[in-house]
DNA sequence: GGGGGAAGTTGATGTAGGTTAAGTTTTTTG
DNA sequence: CAAAAAACTTAACCTACATCAACTTCCCCC
């Protein structure tokens, strides 16, 4: 059953009756994105939250020197969206690309709001999810201000051990905020 | 009436009946913090969300070299807490200090949860609040990865024009991630 | 209102990490 | 499976920003 992962993800925070589960899963749309293809690009208006069931997404921005900066990765069991664009419904700044063939479940903004009305527990669920993201984002900000690149890399290894062997080095380098060249030097110093 | 500001803050996202307003304001505790005094220090467990009605708070961490890093400022009409500690109820990493005499309204974690039960609209309110914080935090992350210190300073001036003339330079320097010395040089170059 | 301790400035020097470039290895895809 | 592209490495050189130190100005608080 393709909904096991997402229902378990939700069950971590709220309990759904079988009926509610059916309402919820009925709102989902499943989709496969091939390697190097995009779910969303810079300038698009984000109309869905995506939940990854297989593969891996990355969300990144491109600066005025055409350098990419990874904001987040989404391996299985993670949610991904351009939050700014999703909540404002204005053109976003994020590119969301599949690093390998990736299976996702899409929840449209319309259905998400419908869910808040029909099953208010989902307000709670997404509040908690957002709170956790905020804490992680703030911790990463603090790390960026107070740690060396080497310490940030060590943290990344500890926090996301499964991703280390899956992601290309240049993507990890971009996430922690260094060039691939410097990342390579850092790694050889140990 | 000392609750006007906070009720208007809430009215931006949800509508409360007079009864609900009374329930809510009845849960608040007001407090004054003198200049250079702390609402919370590193290692404390955060038990309240604070809403500033007058003055200004700053939240910062201290790294292993005893350097302070400002995570956020809270002028009037802003909420402040150590989110990590508040949601996990584990010792936090944030110091929250008053930059001048500051009036706040405190909502305890217990009352906040009570509010979610008694007036579910508050789930919605805090979800939206948290979403907006997340978007701001992510934008700051991206700025840190892709802009020079000078560009970050210009952004800060645009985004928080009222804070520029209120905050000591060294606090702004810390927020944008440079030393006071470099901040001074940056400013003299224009 | 004046003295003392922060806050801010300025200059000389140091360094983490960037840039450019060239070469090697791995992966992808026709 | 081969060729092309992408990922990774190494080295020389560069720069944005940090550090240290001495000085000046501001602004609390007694």
Short mmCIF file of C-alpha atoms (C1' of nucleotides) in Angstrom, two decimals:
data_model
loop_
_atom_site.label_atom_id
_atom_site.label_comp_id
_atom_site.label_asym_id
_atom_site.label_seq_id
_atom_site.Cartn_x
_atom_site.Cartn_y
_atom_site.Cartn_z
CA UNK A 1 0.00 0.00 0.00
CA UNK A 2 1.62 3.20 -1.16
CA UNK A 3 0.21 5.30 1.67
CA UNK A 4 1.84 3.47 4.58
CA UNK A 5 4.79 5.83 4.81
CA UNK A 6 2.77 9.04 4.77
CA UNK A 7 0.15 7.72 7.20
CA UNK A 8 2.91 6.70 9.61
CA UNK A 9 4.50 10.10 9.18
CA UNK A 10 1.24 11.71 10.24
CA UNK A 11 0.59 9.19 13.01
CA UNK A 12 3.72 10.49 14.75
CA UNK A 13 1.70 13.55 15.72
CA UNK A 14 -2.04 12.96 15.32
CA UNK A 15 -4.38 9.97 15.31
CA UNK A 16 -6.65 9.53 12.30
CA UNK A 17 -9.71 7.28 12.09
CA UNK A 18 -9.93 5.01 9.04
CA UNK A 19 -12.48 7.40 7.54
CA UNK A 20 -10.21 10.35 8.04
CA UNK A 21 -7.34 8.41 6.51
CA UNK A 22 -9.51 7.78 3.48
CA UNK A 23 -10.45 11.45 3.15
CA UNK A 24 -6.79 12.38 3.39
CA UNK A 25 -5.37 9.84 0.98
CA UNK A 26 -8.17 10.67 -1.43
CA UNK A 27 -6.74 14.16 -1.66
CA UNK A 28 -3.28 12.99 -2.65
CA UNK A 29 -1.95 12.75 -6.13
CA UNK A 30 1.05 10.57 -6.79
CA UNK A 31 3.79 11.39 -9.22
CA UNK A 32 7.23 10.25 -10.29
CA UNK A 33 9.98 12.70 -11.14
CA UNK A 34 12.93 11.48 -13.15
CA UNK A 35 16.51 12.28 -12.28
CA UNK A 36 17.41 15.91 -13.00
CA UNK A 37 13.82 16.85 -13.62
CA UNK A 38 12.09 19.61 -11.72
CA UNK A 39 9.03 19.69 -9.52
CA UNK A 40 9.22 23.48 -9.39
CA UNK A 41 11.48 26.18 -10.75
CA UNK A 42 12.41 29.70 -9.77
CA UNK A 43 9.50 32.03 -10.59
CA UNK A 44 6.78 29.38 -10.39
CA UNK A 45 3.95 29.69 -7.95
CA UNK A 46 4.10 26.71 -5.59
CA UNK A 47 0.74 24.97 -5.52
CA UNK A 48 1.55 21.76 -3.63
CA UNK A 49 3.30 20.31 -0.64
CA UNK A 50 5.27 17.23 -1.68
CA UNK A 51 5.91 14.18 0.47
CA UNK A 52 8.76 11.94 -0.73
CA UNK A 53 8.19 8.18 -0.62
CA UNK A 54 11.25 7.14 -2.61
CA UNK A 55 14.34 8.84 -4.05
CA UNK A 56 15.49 12.32 -3.04
CA UNK A 57 14.69 15.94 -3.85
CA UNK A 58 16.83 19.00 -3.36
CA UNK A 59 15.64 22.60 -3.08
CA UNK A 60 18.07 25.31 -4.07
CA UNK A 61 18.34 28.93 -5.11
CA UNK A 62 20.63 30.47 -7.72
CA UNK A 63 22.40 33.74 -6.86
CA UNK A 64 23.38 36.60 -9.18
CA UNK A 65 26.74 34.88 -9.91
CA UNK A 66 24.86 31.76 -11.00
CA UNK A 67 26.02 29.86 -7.92
CA UNK A 68 23.54 27.33 -6.53
CA UNK A 69 22.78 27.23 -2.81
CA UNK A 70 21.02 24.19 -1.39
CA UNK A 71 18.33 25.08 1.13
CA UNK A 72 17.19 21.54 1.82
CA UNK A 73 17.21 17.91 0.84
CA UNK A 74 14.15 15.68 1.03
CA UNK A 75 14.83 11.94 1.27
CA UNK A 76 11.93 9.51 1.85
CA UNK A 77 9.58 10.47 4.71
CA UNK A 78 10.24 14.21 4.29
CA UNK A 79 8.00 17.04 3.17
CA UNK A 80 9.16 19.64 0.66
CA UNK A 81 7.76 22.88 -0.75
CA UNK A 82 8.72 26.46 -1.50
CA UNK A 83 7.10 27.67 1.71
CA UNK A 84 7.35 31.33 0.79
CA UNK A 85 5.55 30.82 -2.48
CA UNK A 86 3.11 28.25 -1.09
CA UNK A 87 1.81 30.54 1.62
CA UNK A 88 1.90 33.81 -0.33
CA UNK A 89 0.95 32.35 -3.72
CA UNK A 90 3.52 34.66 -5.29
CA UNK A 91 6.37 33.55 -7.61
CA UNK A 92 8.98 31.67 -5.59
CA UNK A 93 12.74 31.56 -5.58
CA UNK A 94 13.27 27.84 -5.13
CA UNK A 95 14.21 25.19 -7.67
CA UNK A 96 13.14 21.72 -6.61
CA UNK A 97 14.90 18.99 -8.53
CA UNK A 98 15.05 15.20 -8.25
CA UNK A 99 18.57 13.89 -7.56
CA UNK A 100 17.45 10.43 -8.69
CA UNK A 101 14.13 8.94 -9.79
CA UNK A 102 11.79 10.12 -7.03
CA UNK A 103 8.26 9.15 -6.04
CA UNK A 104 6.18 11.79 -4.35
CA UNK A 105 2.66 12.34 -3.06
CA UNK A 106 1.29 15.80 -3.74
CA UNK A 107 -1.17 17.65 -1.53
CA UNK A 108 -2.51 20.75 -3.25
CA UNK A 109 -2.80 24.00 -1.34
CA UNK A 110 -6.55 23.87 -1.94
CA UNK A 111 -6.83 20.39 -0.49
CA UNK A 112 -4.59 21.31 2.40
CA UNK A 113 -6.98 24.10 3.34
CA UNK A 114 -9.91 21.76 2.85
CA UNK A 115 -8.21 19.39 5.24
CA UNK A 116 -7.89 22.13 7.86
CA UNK A 117 -11.65 22.63 7.62
CA UNK A 118 -12.76 19.01 7.49
CA UNK A 119 -10.22 17.52 9.90
CA UNK A 120 -8.92 20.28 12.20
CA UNK A 121 -6.33 17.91 13.66
CA UNK A 122 -4.35 18.64 10.51
CA UNK A 123 -3.88 22.23 11.70
CA UNK A 124 -2.11 20.70 14.66
CA UNK A 125 -0.09 18.33 12.51
CA UNK A 126 1.22 21.01 10.19
CA UNK A 127 1.84 23.41 13.06
CA UNK A 128 4.09 20.85 14.73
CA UNK A 129 5.80 20.05 11.44
CA UNK A 130 6.46 23.73 10.82
CA UNK A 131 7.71 24.27 14.36
CA UNK A 132 10.24 21.50 13.92
CA UNK A 133 11.39 22.95 10.60
CA UNK A 134 11.77 26.35 12.22
CA UNK A 135 13.92 24.96 15.02
CA UNK A 136 16.13 23.18 12.48
CA UNK A 137 16.40 26.30 10.33
CA UNK A 138 17.35 28.45 13.32
CA UNK A 139 19.94 25.94 14.44
CA UNK A 140 21.45 26.00 10.97
CA UNK A 141 21.53 29.81 11.08
CA UNK A 142 23.36 29.72 14.40
CA UNK A 143 25.77 27.10 13.08
CA UNK A 144 26.47 29.31 10.06
CA UNK A 145 27.27 32.24 12.33
CA UNK A 146 29.32 30.40 14.94
CA UNK A 147 31.02 27.34 13.46
CA UNK A 148 33.81 26.78 10.95
CA UNK A 149 33.05 24.94 7.72
CA UNK A 150 34.71 21.86 9.18
CA UNK A 151 32.45 21.86 12.24
CA UNK A 152 29.39 22.36 10.05
CA UNK A 153 30.46 19.38 7.99
CA UNK A 154 30.90 17.26 11.12
CA UNK A 155 27.42 18.30 12.28
CA UNK A 156 25.97 17.40 8.92
CA UNK A 157 27.57 13.95 9.14
CA UNK A 158 26.10 13.40 12.60
CA UNK A 159 22.65 14.74 11.80
CA UNK A 160 22.15 13.12 8.40
CA UNK A 161 24.33 9.98 8.41
CA UNK A 162 22.18 8.28 5.78
CA UNK A 163 22.51 11.17 3.36
CA UNK A 164 26.31 11.24 3.42
CA UNK A 165 26.67 8.19 1.22
CA UNK A 166 23.80 9.12 -1.07
CA UNK A 167 24.49 12.73 -1.98
CA UNK A 168 27.18 13.98 -4.37
CA UNK A 169 29.87 15.88 -2.45
CA UNK A 170 29.18 19.09 -4.29
CA UNK A 171 25.62 19.10 -2.98
CA UNK A 172 26.73 18.67 0.61
CA UNK A 173 29.35 21.40 0.07
CA UNK A 174 26.63 23.73 -1.17
CA UNK A 175 24.38 22.90 1.79
CA UNK A 176 27.04 23.67 4.37
CA UNK A 177 28.10 26.77 2.45
CA UNK A 178 31.50 26.09 0.90
CA UNK A 179 32.84 25.49 -2.61
CA UNK A 180 33.37 21.92 -3.85
CA UNK A 181 37.13 22.66 -3.98
CA UNK A 182 37.29 23.66 -0.35
CA UNK A 183 35.06 20.75 0.61
CA UNK A 184 37.52 18.40 -1.04
CA UNK A 185 40.45 19.93 0.86
CA UNK A 186 38.56 19.67 4.13
CA UNK A 187 37.89 16.01 3.59
CA UNK A 188 41.51 15.22 2.71
CA UNK A 189 42.67 16.86 5.96
CA UNK A 190 41.48 13.93 8.09
CA UNK B 1 -6.12 48.91 27.66
CA UNK B 2 -2.87 46.96 27.69
CA UNK B 3 -4.23 44.13 25.51
CA UNK B 4 -5.00 46.19 22.41
CA UNK B 5 -1.69 45.45 20.72
CA UNK B 6 -1.78 41.70 21.25
CA UNK B 7 -5.46 41.39 20.30
CA UNK B 8 -4.78 43.28 17.09
CA UNK B 9 -1.79 41.07 16.44
CA UNK B 10 -4.05 38.04 16.67
CA UNK B 11 -6.88 39.65 14.73
CA UNK B 12 -4.54 39.77 11.70
CA UNK B 13 -5.11 36.03 11.33
CA UNK B 14 -8.15 34.86 13.32
CA UNK B 15 -11.36 36.41 14.62
CA UNK B 16 -12.08 36.09 18.34
CA UNK B 17 -15.42 36.67 20.04
CA UNK B 18 -15.37 38.92 23.13
CA UNK B 19 -15.65 35.79 25.30
CA UNK B 20 -12.71 34.19 23.59
CA UNK B 21 -10.72 37.39 23.97
CA UNK B 22 -11.44 37.28 27.68
CA UNK B 23 -10.36 33.65 27.98
CA UNK B 24 -7.16 34.48 26.15
CA UNK B 25 -6.23 37.65 27.99
CA UNK B 26 -7.02 35.90 31.25
CA UNK B 27 -4.20 33.50 30.50
CA UNK B 28 -1.62 36.24 30.05
CA UNK B 29 0.77 37.45 32.66
CA UNK B 30 2.39 40.81 32.23
CA UNK B 31 5.92 41.63 33.20
CA UNK B 32 8.54 44.33 32.86
CA UNK B 33 12.17 43.56 32.22
CA UNK B 34 14.74 46.24 32.91
CA UNK B 35 17.56 47.08 30.54
CA UNK B 36 20.27 44.38 30.45
CA UNK B 37 18.14 41.95 32.43
CA UNK B 38 17.27 38.52 31.15
CA UNK B 39 13.99 36.78 30.43
CA UNK B 40 15.82 33.52 29.82
CA UNK B 41 19.40 32.32 29.81
CA UNK B 42 21.33 29.53 28.18
CA UNK B 43 20.49 26.23 29.89
CA UNK B 44 17.04 27.29 31.12
CA UNK B 45 13.95 25.44 30.05
CA UNK B 46 11.72 27.88 28.18
CA UNK B 47 8.25 27.85 29.69
CA UNK B 48 6.61 30.84 27.99
CA UNK B 49 6.08 32.60 24.73
CA UNK B 50 6.63 36.34 25.16
CA UNK B 51 4.82 39.09 23.29
CA UNK B 52 6.52 42.50 23.41
CA UNK B 53 4.30 45.54 23.95
CA UNK B 54 7.04 48.09 24.58
CA UNK B 55 10.84 48.17 24.42
CA UNK B 56 12.93 45.53 22.66
CA UNK B 57 14.32 42.06 23.34
CA UNK B 58 17.21 40.31 21.67
CA UNK B 59 17.80 36.55 21.54
CA UNK B 60 21.38 35.39 21.12
CA UNK B 61 23.69 32.43 21.60
CA UNK B 62 27.27 32.42 22.82
CA UNK B 63 29.79 30.25 20.95
CA UNK B 64 32.83 28.43 22.35
CA UNK B 65 35.01 31.53 21.81
CA UNK B 66 32.54 33.56 23.90
CA UNK B 67 31.32 35.44 20.83
CA UNK B 68 27.63 36.39 20.88
CA UNK B 69 25.44 35.73 17.85
CA UNK B 70 22.06 37.43 17.61
CA UNK B 71 19.31 35.14 16.37
CA UNK B 72 16.48 37.66 16.58
CA UNK B 73 15.24 40.98 17.85
CA UNK B 74 11.74 41.51 19.19
CA UNK B 75 10.46 45.08 19.07
CA UNK B 76 6.82 45.81 20.02
CA UNK B 77 4.22 43.58 18.31
CA UNK B 78 6.65 40.63 18.02
CA UNK B 79 6.66 37.24 19.67
CA UNK B 80 9.82 35.75 21.18
CA UNK B 81 10.79 32.40 22.69
CA UNK B 82 13.51 29.77 22.59
CA UNK B 83 11.47 27.61 20.24
CA UNK B 84 13.73 24.61 20.57
CA UNK B 85 13.45 24.59 24.34
CA UNK B 86 9.78 25.57 24.37
CA UNK B 87 8.68 22.65 22.23
CA UNK B 88 11.08 20.02 23.58
CA UNK B 89 11.07 21.24 27.21
CA UNK B 90 14.80 20.57 27.30
CA UNK B 91 17.48 23.12 28.32
CA UNK B 92 17.80 25.76 25.62
CA UNK B 93 20.71 27.59 24.05
CA UNK B 94 19.22 31.07 23.83
CA UNK B 95 19.80 34.10 26.01
CA UNK B 96 16.92 36.56 25.88
CA UNK B 97 17.83 39.99 27.15
CA UNK B 98 16.10 43.38 27.24
CA UNK B 99 17.96 46.07 25.28
CA UNK B 100 15.96 48.72 27.14
CA UNK B 101 13.12 48.62 29.65
CA UNK B 102 10.69 46.20 28.03
CA UNK B 103 7.07 45.31 28.70
CA UNK B 104 5.95 41.85 27.77
CA UNK B 105 2.91 39.59 28.01
CA UNK B 106 3.72 35.99 28.83
CA UNK B 107 1.72 32.98 27.67
CA UNK B 108 2.82 29.82 29.46
CA UNK B 109 3.29 26.61 27.51
CA UNK B 110 0.56 25.06 29.62
CA UNK B 111 -1.89 27.85 28.81
CA UNK B 112 -0.89 27.76 25.16
CA UNK B 113 -1.87 24.10 25.01
CA UNK B 114 -5.05 24.85 26.94
CA UNK B 115 -5.80 27.47 24.31
CA UNK B 116 -5.39 24.91 21.52
CA UNK B 117 -8.00 22.75 23.26
CA UNK B 118 -10.48 25.45 24.23
CA UNK B 119 -10.19 27.66 21.15
CA UNK B 120 -8.88 25.58 18.25
CA UNK B 121 -8.56 28.68 16.09
CA UNK B 122 -5.34 29.32 18.02
CA UNK B 123 -3.81 26.24 16.38
CA UNK B 124 -4.37 28.08 13.13
CA UNK B 125 -2.98 31.33 14.49
CA UNK B 126 0.25 29.82 15.74
CA UNK B 127 0.63 27.68 12.63
CA UNK B 128 0.52 30.80 10.46
CA UNK B 129 2.86 32.66 12.82
CA UNK B 130 5.33 29.78 12.71
CA UNK B 131 5.09 29.50 8.92
CA UNK B 132 5.98 33.16 8.58
CA UNK B 133 8.93 32.78 10.93
CA UNK B 134 10.12 29.78 8.95
CA UNK B 135 10.00 31.70 5.69
CA UNK B 136 11.97 34.56 7.26
CA UNK B 137 14.51 32.17 8.74
CA UNK B 138 14.99 30.39 5.42
CA UNK B 139 15.40 33.69 3.60
CA UNK B 140 18.07 34.70 6.10
CA UNK B 141 19.84 31.37 5.55
CA UNK B 142 19.85 31.94 1.80
CA UNK B 143 21.08 35.51 2.28
CA UNK B 144 23.90 34.20 4.47
CA UNK B 145 24.93 31.74 1.78
CA UNK B 146 24.62 34.02 -1.23
CA UNK B 147 25.17 37.66 -0.27
CA UNK B 148 28.14 39.71 0.89
CA UNK B 149 28.05 41.34 4.32
CA UNK B 150 27.32 44.65 2.65
CA UNK B 151 24.28 43.28 0.81
CA UNK B 152 23.02 41.67 4.01
CA UNK B 153 23.33 45.01 5.74
CA UNK B 154 21.40 46.74 2.96
CA UNK B 155 18.68 44.10 3.24
CA UNK B 156 18.52 44.59 6.97
CA UNK B 157 18.08 48.33 6.48
CA UNK B 158 15.25 47.75 4.02
CA UNK B 159 13.48 45.08 6.05
CA UNK B 160 13.77 46.65 9.49
CA UNK B 161 14.02 50.41 8.90
CA UNK B 162 12.65 51.20 12.34
CA UNK B 163 15.26 49.07 14.09
CA UNK B 164 18.23 50.77 12.44
CA UNK B 165 18.02 53.86 14.61
CA UNK B 166 17.16 51.96 17.78
CA UNK B 167 19.76 49.20 17.94
CA UNK B 168 23.43 49.61 18.85
CA UNK B 169 25.61 48.96 15.80
CA UNK B 170 27.33 46.01 17.40
CA UNK B 171 23.97 44.22 17.71
CA UNK B 172 23.17 44.73 14.04
CA UNK B 173 26.71 43.60 13.16
CA UNK B 174 26.16 40.42 15.15
CA UNK B 175 22.78 39.79 13.51
CA UNK B 176 24.16 40.06 9.99
CA UNK B 177 27.22 38.03 10.96
CA UNK B 178 30.21 40.38 11.01
CA UNK B 179 32.43 41.90 13.70
CA UNK B 180 31.72 45.43 14.98
CA UNK B 181 35.04 46.53 13.45
CA UNK B 182 34.12 45.33 10.00
CA UNK B 183 30.62 46.75 10.35
CA UNK B 184 32.13 50.15 11.10
CA UNK B 185 34.36 49.97 8.01
CA UNK B 186 31.39 48.93 5.86
CA UNK B 187 29.38 51.91 7.01
CA UNK B 188 32.24 54.37 6.42
CA UNK B 189 32.55 53.14 2.81
CA UNK B 190 29.37 54.94 1.73
"C1'" DG C 1 26.73 66.84 35.75
"C1'" DG C 2 30.91 64.28 35.70
"C1'" DG C 3 33.40 60.00 35.74
"C1'" DG C 4 33.64 55.42 34.10
"C1'" DG C 5 32.58 51.80 31.18
"C1'" DA C 6 30.63 50.45 27.08
"C1'" DA C 7 30.33 51.52 21.99
"C1'" DG C 8 32.40 52.94 17.98
"C1'" DT C 9 36.53 53.96 14.97
"C1'" DT C 10 40.90 53.29 12.57
"C1'" DG C 11 45.16 50.99 11.16
"C1'" DA C 12 48.28 46.97 10.67
"C1'" DT C 13 48.35 42.37 10.03
"C1'" DG C 14 46.40 37.48 9.79
"C1'" DT C 15 43.48 33.66 7.81
"C1'" DA C 16 39.46 30.82 6.33
"C1'" DG C 17 37.77 29.96 2.49
"C1'" DG C 18 37.22 31.55 -2.67
"C1'" DT C 19 38.90 31.56 -7.51
"C1'" DT C 20 41.08 29.86 -11.51
"C1'" DA C 21 42.89 26.32 -13.89
"C1'" DA C 22 44.37 21.81 -15.10
"C1'" DG C 23 44.16 17.05 -14.43
"C1'" DT C 24 41.90 12.55 -12.93
"C1'" DT C 25 38.10 9.67 -11.91
"C1'" DT C 26 33.41 8.39 -12.01
"C1'" DT C 27 28.86 8.31 -13.97
"C1'" DT C 28 25.56 8.75 -17.52
"C1'" DT C 29 23.65 7.94 -21.61
"C1'" DG C 30 23.38 7.18 -26.59
"C1'" DC D 1 30.46 -0.26 -24.35
"C1'" DA D 2 32.39 3.93 -25.68
"C1'" DA D 3 32.32 8.75 -25.56
"C1'" DA D 4 30.89 12.67 -23.33
"C1'" DA D 5 29.69 14.86 -19.33
"C1'" DA D 6 29.74 15.44 -14.70
"C1'" DA D 7 32.07 14.89 -10.26
"C1'" DC D 8 36.11 15.17 -7.73
"C1'" DT D 9 40.99 16.49 -6.66
"C1'" DT D 10 45.17 19.33 -6.27
"C1'" DA D 11 47.85 23.47 -6.46
"C1'" DA D 12 48.89 28.51 -6.81
"C1'" DC D 13 47.15 32.59 -5.88
"C1'" DC D 14 43.52 35.95 -4.07
"C1'" DT D 15 40.10 38.51 -1.04
"C1'" DA D 16 36.48 39.38 2.35
"C1'" DC D 17 36.43 39.55 6.62
"C1'" DA D 18 38.68 38.63 11.42
"C1'" DT D 19 41.92 39.86 14.98
"C1'" DC D 20 44.56 42.79 17.86
"C1'" DA D 21 45.59 47.10 19.61
"C1'" DA D 22 45.27 51.93 20.50
"C1'" DC D 23 42.34 55.76 20.46
"C1'" DT D 24 37.97 58.59 20.62
"C1'" DT D 25 33.24 59.26 21.57
"C1'" DC D 26 29.13 58.36 23.71
"C1'" DC D 27 25.88 57.58 27.29
"C1'" DC D 28 24.55 55.46 31.75
"C1'" DC D 29 24.11 55.84 36.45
"C1'" DC D 30 25.62 57.65 40.90
#
